[in-house]
Amino acid sequence: MTSTVVKNKKKLSKRVTAVIITVLLWAFAAFWFAPIFWMLSTSMKSTTLAVVETPPQWIPKNPTAENYQIIFAPSGGLSLIKATLNSVIVAVSSTLATLVLSIPAAYALSRLRFRGRMLIFWIYVAVLAFPAVLFLIPHFFIINGMGLSNSYLSLILPGLGGTFGVFLLRQYMLDIPKELEDAAWIDGCSKLRFLISIVIPYIKPAMLVLSLMTFLGSWNSFLWPLLILSKSDKFTLPIALIRFSAGWGDPYRGIGPMMAGAFFSVAPSLIIFIAFHRYLMKGISLGSLGKE
Amino acid sequence: MTQSHSKSPRRFRREVGSWLFLLPHLFFFALFVVVPLVFGLVISFFNWSLLKENVFIGFNNYIRTWNDSRFWPTVQHTVIFAIISVPLTIIVAILFAHILKKKRFGQLWLLIAFVSPAFFGSVGILSSWKWIFASFPSGLANYYLNKAGFINYAVSWFGSTSVAWGVIILVTVWWIVGFSILLYLGALQRIPPEQYESAKLDGAGPWKQFIYITLPWIRSVLFFDVVRQAILAFGLFDQAYILSVGGPAGTTRTLVYYLYLVGFERQDFGRAAAISWYIFAIVLIFAVIQLVLVTKSIRSTEG
Amino acid sequence: MRKLMFLALTLVVAVSFSFGVTITMMTPLTGADGAYMDEIVAKFNAEHPDIEVVHVVVESSLDMKNKLSMGIASKTAPEIMFIRKFDMPLYLEHFKGFTAEEWLNKYGIDTDDIFPGVLDGLVVDGKVVGIPMDIWLFYMAYNRGNFAEVGLDPDNPPKTREEFISAMEALIPITPPGLTPYYENPAWTWIWFHLLWQHGGEVLTDDFKEPAFEKAGIEVCKLMLEMQEKGILPMQVADPGVSFQSGESTVLITGIWTIKPWMEQLGEDFGYAVSPQLGTTKAVFGGSHVLAMPRVMVEDPKTLDAATTFIKYLWDHAIDWYEAGQTPARKSIAESQELKDRLPHIYAVSQDSEYVRQFQMFPLISEIEAEIAVYLEEVLVLHSISPEAGMKEAAFAVQEILDDYWSRN
């Protein structure tokens, strides 16, 4: 056979393997994501029996929206819509504030020199070892003492002391090549300008990941809001969904509304993911300067 | 000598400038982290409950915890869990990051499937998992394993210690691997492809490529991830509480579970604080050991 | 100008007169129960324009305790707690109490009407600090269709130990493999306590200084092991409920709160009865929700008045609440024709109320429960130690907890 035919055959088999691998990966991913599919599917089934029927129905025979109707019916002055809105306000504010605080702090700890720098860094890392739950009670007294209970601020402020973001950004900032910094310094660039025009674009992927984490961490947090909020008009989504949690004894009673609530709180995370995925992938590949 | 005198005020000014960058965050850190920690330290020496007179009892909380026959098994469980789950999660994350690195058709779908669970709240997904590992024959896992012929009876997934831990580890890896994947993905994409090409030309196989090219590049991210994972592992609570309820026979109780049981259920906040400081110490020791091991092994592979 | 001021003045006066009292009631009622309470609260608010009750739901006992402790310390607690009785012991001194006469004469609440077993533990220094609203009794739910299928009389469910065991054995042939006729989680401690009381045992001594369950506990473990060996009770940790609702398993002895959804699910096949007496002493497990007011929150007479008005409303409209699936805490209601007519199933089960046993009012009772569970599971799930050894170790572990408590109280 001629060499081109051999080459084409090789190309074809390579293509075929690539396609097979892709299909296998898709199937594996579907298998991996099954619990979420189950959550969605169950949220559209109306009775516990429908949930437990064998063979398990992935696509409900009689899909119904009644579970979603149940969770959206305002009960006792509490509306899921208001709770969602509260969650959005708190999560967005927390994310912005965290970025504004963490970026300069990470910069200081990674590229600036001052006495006590490493000490502060290690303290910042060490406190991450503390079980988060212990902060609940002191925070309660501090926020109460500031007269801020039942406010949006009470949900935003305590998290701003978190050092995880600083840690994350610092690690990324460490990778900025020293030559860049030296060049900027020679050009008379101030620290602030360096931070704004060079560092920040460099760490965009890390910033994105931190934003995502902070946003969703705030979105999903419920221990703290549960403790500090007593007026239902400021309740966030996870707390509003408590009403649909498992009851005593038979945890599968009312699993329809529970899965509906669970999926409703998972959905925004998914949407954000899909919305930002291109930025995630693009932002991450924008990575290094000067090494390409 | 005159030089050092003239250097100090400039150095001082420069340092103040640097501190200014740190200050805003430091303020919140001091108020919402340091103050609570000091508060926690102080009340750990008290019988402190919010409901009655707080009595100073010295080290009693610490001694009682040390002597509690439930505490040390809990430490053991949590440490073993961390030893298994942290490396496992990292390996899975690096693997998935490699898969996601290649541009392929439907990459978004893979990203969503593997990464997004890390951003979902615990209650919803644990309810779904609890259903999957339900004990009756029509529980999803039992049903499909039965159909595939792997088992011919319904497994009580939380009825035996090792199986229960297996499930907890599985669910945990599934849940948290997403963030690590993003970290490694970001690091992997910064490696210049030429390095791999020249290595291939030199005849290096995929494993060698990984050790000599990939690892050095992802070193600082690995460091970060190991610390992060160690901390997370010791904070394990939701899965142990919701899925296995600490059972069977208390063998899936973790440190935070113990904290809830003996500290918070009793509303004895002094005791809770003391237990937290124990957890802190244990996590610190464990994280340091992990870091030393990781640094050593990277250094040794670099030859 | 004058007209404007007059208008403003009238507005201010009108507003200050319509300035009602807002009180918060915190309950652990998730799911369908919560919806019932919402309706009752809504009706109350409609009938009482000057009082607004806000219904706040928390999920677990722990959340409730955290919020209550914080609330009492910072004076931001709810005005009314709808609290599970076994969560109360830590807070007894912090609740507002009245003597029985005061409850009766000032608020029209007759505490003598409450079952003594339920009021027990709620009296501090001669004052009643909480009004029990309900009892969640254990009852027996069974599948009438399955009974008929194996020749058992669906109208005559088992009442004694022998009847129960032979009935269960008769049901084994029609129970699918992997399940049992009585498909309950052997690690569920409440069943064990239910049986403990039926065997004349108690968790702690009356002074709460020592465990008291060892002897009777062994008997209960032996009974449960016997049921496991005969294939009546699962050998392993089980998730009940679902297989009962699908008709695959036949019997459950469980809380009355399940009665409504199961009745709807199983329809004609659903049978209910008082729990069988499987031991030597007539007893049945029960818990209660208790209405209590943190003292620091009701110092203002207007607030106190509003709160007690709502409590009285619930007292009078109790049967509305029992529809959700609870039995009455009051003798008069339990024996009433109204209950019999409106909620015959609740009526039937509540005939057992005088034998109700509840957890002792010891602050660490939940922790003790969790420790006993560990050893129960070693005996009944892991099958790694004998009942004698298991109960001995459990008693030892409980003594440790008691010593810890008493060393500092």
Coordinates of N, CA and C in Angstrom, one line a residue, chain C residues 160-257:
Chain C
T160 N -50.1 -9.0 72.5 CA -49.1 -9.4 73.5 C -47.9 -9.9 72.7
R161 N -46.9 -10.3 73.5 CA -45.6 -10.7 72.9 C -45.8 -12.0 72.0
E162 N -46.5 -13.0 72.6 CA -46.6 -14.2 71.9 C -47.4 -14.0 70.6
E163 N -48.5 -13.2 70.7 CA -49.3 -12.9 69.5 C -48.5 -12.2 68.5
F164 N -47.6 -11.3 68.9 CA -46.8 -10.5 68.0 C -45.9 -11.4 67.3
I165 N -45.1 -12.2 68.0 CA -44.1 -13.0 67.4 C -44.7 -14.0 66.4
S166 N -45.8 -14.6 66.9 CA -46.3 -15.6 66.0 C -46.9 -15.0 64.7
A167 N -47.5 -13.8 64.9 CA -48.0 -13.1 63.7 C -46.9 -12.7 62.7
M168 N -45.8 -12.2 63.3 CA -44.7 -11.9 62.4 C -44.1 -13.1 61.7
E169 N -44.0 -14.2 62.4 CA -43.5 -15.4 61.8 C -44.4 -15.8 60.7
A170 N -45.7 -15.6 60.9 CA -46.6 -16.0 59.8 C -46.5 -15.2 58.6
L171 N -45.9 -14.0 58.7 CA -45.8 -13.0 57.6 C -44.5 -13.2 56.8
I172 N -43.6 -14.0 57.4 CA -42.3 -14.1 56.7 C -42.4 -14.7 55.3
P173 N -43.3 -15.7 55.0 CA -43.3 -16.2 53.7 C -43.7 -15.2 52.6
I174 N -44.5 -14.2 52.9 CA -44.8 -13.2 51.9 C -43.9 -12.0 51.8
T175 N -42.9 -12.0 52.7 CA -42.0 -10.9 52.7 C -40.9 -11.1 51.7
P176 N -40.6 -10.2 50.8 CA -39.6 -10.4 49.8 C -38.2 -10.5 50.5
P177 N -37.3 -11.3 49.8 CA -35.9 -11.4 50.4 C -35.2 -10.1 50.5
G178 N -34.5 -10.0 51.5 CA -33.8 -8.7 51.8 C -34.6 -7.8 52.7
L179 N -35.8 -8.2 53.0 CA -36.7 -7.4 53.9 C -37.2 -8.3 55.0
T180 N -37.8 -7.7 56.0 CA -38.4 -8.5 57.0 C -39.8 -8.0 57.3
P181 N -40.7 -8.8 57.9 CA -42.1 -8.3 58.2 C -42.1 -7.0 59.0
Y182 N -41.2 -7.0 60.0 CA -41.1 -5.8 60.9 C -39.8 -5.1 60.5
Y183 N -39.8 -4.3 59.4 CA -38.6 -3.7 58.9 C -38.3 -2.4 59.5
E184 N -37.7 -2.5 60.7 CA -37.3 -1.2 61.4 C -35.8 -1.2 61.6
N185 N -35.3 -0.1 61.8 CA -33.8 0.0 62.1 C -33.5 -0.4 63.5
P186 N -32.8 -1.6 63.7 CA -32.5 -2.0 65.0 C -31.7 -1.0 65.8
A187 N -31.0 -0.1 65.0 CA -30.2 0.9 65.7 C -31.0 2.1 66.1
W188 N -32.3 2.1 66.0 CA -33.1 3.3 66.4 C -33.3 3.2 67.9
T189 N -32.7 4.1 68.6 CA -32.8 3.9 70.1 C -34.2 4.1 70.6
W190 N -35.1 4.8 70.0 CA -36.4 5.0 70.6 C -37.1 3.7 70.8
I191 N -37.0 2.8 69.8 CA -37.6 1.5 70.0 C -37.1 0.8 71.2
W192 N -35.8 0.9 71.4 CA -35.2 0.2 72.6 C -35.7 0.8 73.8
F193 N -35.8 2.2 73.9 CA -36.4 2.8 75.1 C -37.8 2.4 75.3
H194 N -38.6 2.4 74.2 CA -40.0 1.9 74.3 C -40.1 0.5 75.0
L195 N -39.2 -0.3 74.5 CA -39.2 -1.7 75.0 C -38.6 -1.7 76.4
L196 N -37.7 -0.9 76.7 CA -37.1 -0.8 78.0 C -38.1 -0.5 79.1
W197 N -39.0 0.5 78.8 CA -40.1 0.8 79.7 C -41.1 -0.3 79.8
Q198 N -41.3 -1.0 78.7 CA -42.2 -2.1 78.7 C -41.7 -3.3 79.5
H199 N -40.4 -3.3 79.8 CA -39.8 -4.3 80.6 C -39.5 -3.8 82.0
G200 N -40.1 -2.7 82.4 CA -40.0 -2.3 83.7 C -38.7 -1.5 84.0
G201 N -37.9 -1.2 83.0 CA -36.6 -0.5 83.2 C -36.8 1.0 83.1
E202 N -35.7 1.6 83.5 CA -35.6 3.1 83.3 C -34.2 3.4 83.0
V203 N -34.0 4.6 82.4 CA -32.6 4.9 81.9 C -31.7 5.2 83.1
L204 N -32.1 6.2 83.9 CA -31.3 6.6 85.0 C -32.1 6.4 86.3
T205 N -31.3 6.4 87.4 CA -32.0 6.3 88.7 C -32.7 7.7 88.9
D206 N -33.6 7.7 89.9 CA -34.4 9.0 90.1 C -33.5 10.2 90.4
D207 N -32.4 10.0 91.0 CA -31.5 11.1 91.3 C -30.6 11.4 90.2
F208 N -30.7 10.7 89.1 CA -29.9 10.9 87.9 C -28.4 10.7 88.1
K209 N -28.1 9.9 89.2 CA -26.7 9.8 89.4 C -26.1 8.5 88.9
E210 N -27.0 7.5 88.6 CA -26.5 6.3 88.1 C -27.4 5.7 87.0
P211 N -26.8 4.9 86.1 CA -27.6 4.2 85.1 C -28.5 3.2 85.8
A212 N -29.7 2.9 85.2 CA -30.6 2.0 85.8 C -31.1 1.0 84.8
F213 N -30.5 0.9 83.7 CA -31.1 0.2 82.6 C -30.5 -1.2 82.4
E214 N -29.5 -1.5 83.1 CA -28.7 -2.7 82.7 C -29.6 -4.0 82.7
K215 N -30.3 -4.2 83.8 CA -31.0 -5.5 83.9 C -32.1 -5.6 82.8
A216 N -33.0 -4.6 82.8 CA -34.1 -4.6 81.8 C -33.5 -4.5 80.4
G217 N -32.4 -3.8 80.2 CA -31.8 -3.6 78.9 C -31.4 -4.9 78.3
I218 N -30.9 -5.8 79.2 CA -30.5 -7.1 78.7 C -31.7 -7.9 78.1
E219 N -32.8 -7.8 78.8 CA -34.0 -8.5 78.4 C -34.4 -8.0 77.0
V220 N -34.4 -6.6 76.9 CA -34.8 -6.0 75.6 C -33.9 -6.5 74.5
C221 N -32.6 -6.4 74.7 CA -31.7 -6.9 73.7 C -31.9 -8.3 73.3
K222 N -32.2 -9.1 74.3 CA -32.4 -10.6 74.0 C -33.7 -10.7 73.1
L223 N -34.7 -9.9 73.5 CA -35.9 -9.9 72.7 C -35.7 -9.5 71.2
M224 N -34.9 -8.5 71.1 CA -34.6 -8.0 69.7 C -33.7 -9.0 69.0
L225 N -32.8 -9.6 69.6 CA -32.0 -10.6 69.0 C -32.8 -11.8 68.6
E226 N -33.8 -12.2 69.4 CA -34.7 -13.3 69.1 C -35.4 -12.9 67.8
M227 N -35.9 -11.7 67.7 CA -36.7 -11.3 66.5 C -35.8 -11.3 65.3
Q228 N -34.5 -10.9 65.5 CA -33.6 -10.9 64.4 C -33.3 -12.4 63.9
E229 N -33.1 -13.3 64.9 CA -32.8 -14.6 64.5 C -34.0 -15.3 63.8
K230 N -35.2 -14.9 64.2 CA -36.4 -15.5 63.5 C -36.7 -14.8 62.2
G231 N -35.9 -13.8 61.8 CA -36.2 -13.2 60.5 C -37.3 -12.1 60.6
I232 N -37.6 -11.7 61.8 CA -38.7 -10.7 61.9 C -38.2 -9.3 61.8
L233 N -37.0 -9.1 62.4 CA -36.4 -7.8 62.5 C -35.1 -7.9 61.7
P234 N -34.7 -6.8 61.0 CA -33.5 -6.9 60.2 C -32.2 -7.1 61.1
M235 N -31.2 -7.7 60.5 CA -30.0 -7.9 61.3 C -29.1 -6.7 61.2
Q236 N -29.4 -5.8 60.2 CA -28.5 -4.7 59.9 C -29.2 -3.4 60.0
V237 N -28.4 -2.3 59.9 CA -29.0 -1.0 59.9 C -29.9 -0.9 58.7
A238 N -31.1 -0.4 59.0 CA -32.1 -0.4 57.9 C -32.8 1.0 57.8
D239 N -33.2 1.3 56.6 CA -34.0 2.5 56.4 C -35.5 2.1 56.2
P240 N -36.2 2.3 57.3 CA -37.6 1.8 57.2 C -38.5 2.8 56.5
G241 N -39.8 2.6 56.6 CA -40.7 3.6 56.1 C -41.1 3.3 54.7
V242 N -40.1 3.3 53.8 CA -40.4 3.2 52.4 C -40.9 1.8 52.1
S243 N -40.3 0.7 52.7 CA -40.8 -0.6 52.4 C -42.2 -0.9 53.0
F244 N -42.5 -0.2 54.1 CA -43.8 -0.3 54.6 C -44.8 0.3 53.7
Q245 N -44.5 1.5 53.2 CA -45.4 2.2 52.3 C -45.6 1.5 51.0
S246 N -44.6 0.7 50.6 CA -44.8 0.0 49.3 C -45.5 -1.4 49.6
G247 N -45.8 -1.7 50.8 CA -46.5 -3.0 51.2 C -45.6 -4.2 51.3
E248 N -44.3 -4.0 51.1 CA -43.4 -5.1 51.1 C -43.1 -5.6 52.6
S249 N -43.0 -4.6 53.5 CA -43.0 -5.1 54.9 C -44.3 -4.8 55.5
T250 N -44.6 -5.3 56.6 CA -46.0 -5.3 57.1 C -46.2 -4.5 58.4
V251 N -45.3 -4.4 59.2 CA -45.5 -3.8 60.5 C -44.5 -2.8 60.9
L252 N -44.9 -1.7 61.6 CA -44.0 -0.8 62.2 C -44.5 -0.3 63.5
I253 N -43.7 -0.3 64.5 CA -44.1 0.3 65.8 C -43.4 1.6 65.8
T254 N -44.1 2.7 65.7 CA -43.4 3.9 65.5 C -44.3 5.1 65.9
G255 N -43.8 6.3 65.7 CA -44.5 7.5 66.2 C -45.7 7.8 65.5
I256 N -46.7 8.4 66.2 CA -48.0 8.7 65.6 C -47.9 9.7 64.5
W257 N -46.8 10.4 64.4 CA -46.7 11.4 63.4 C -46.7 10.8 62.0

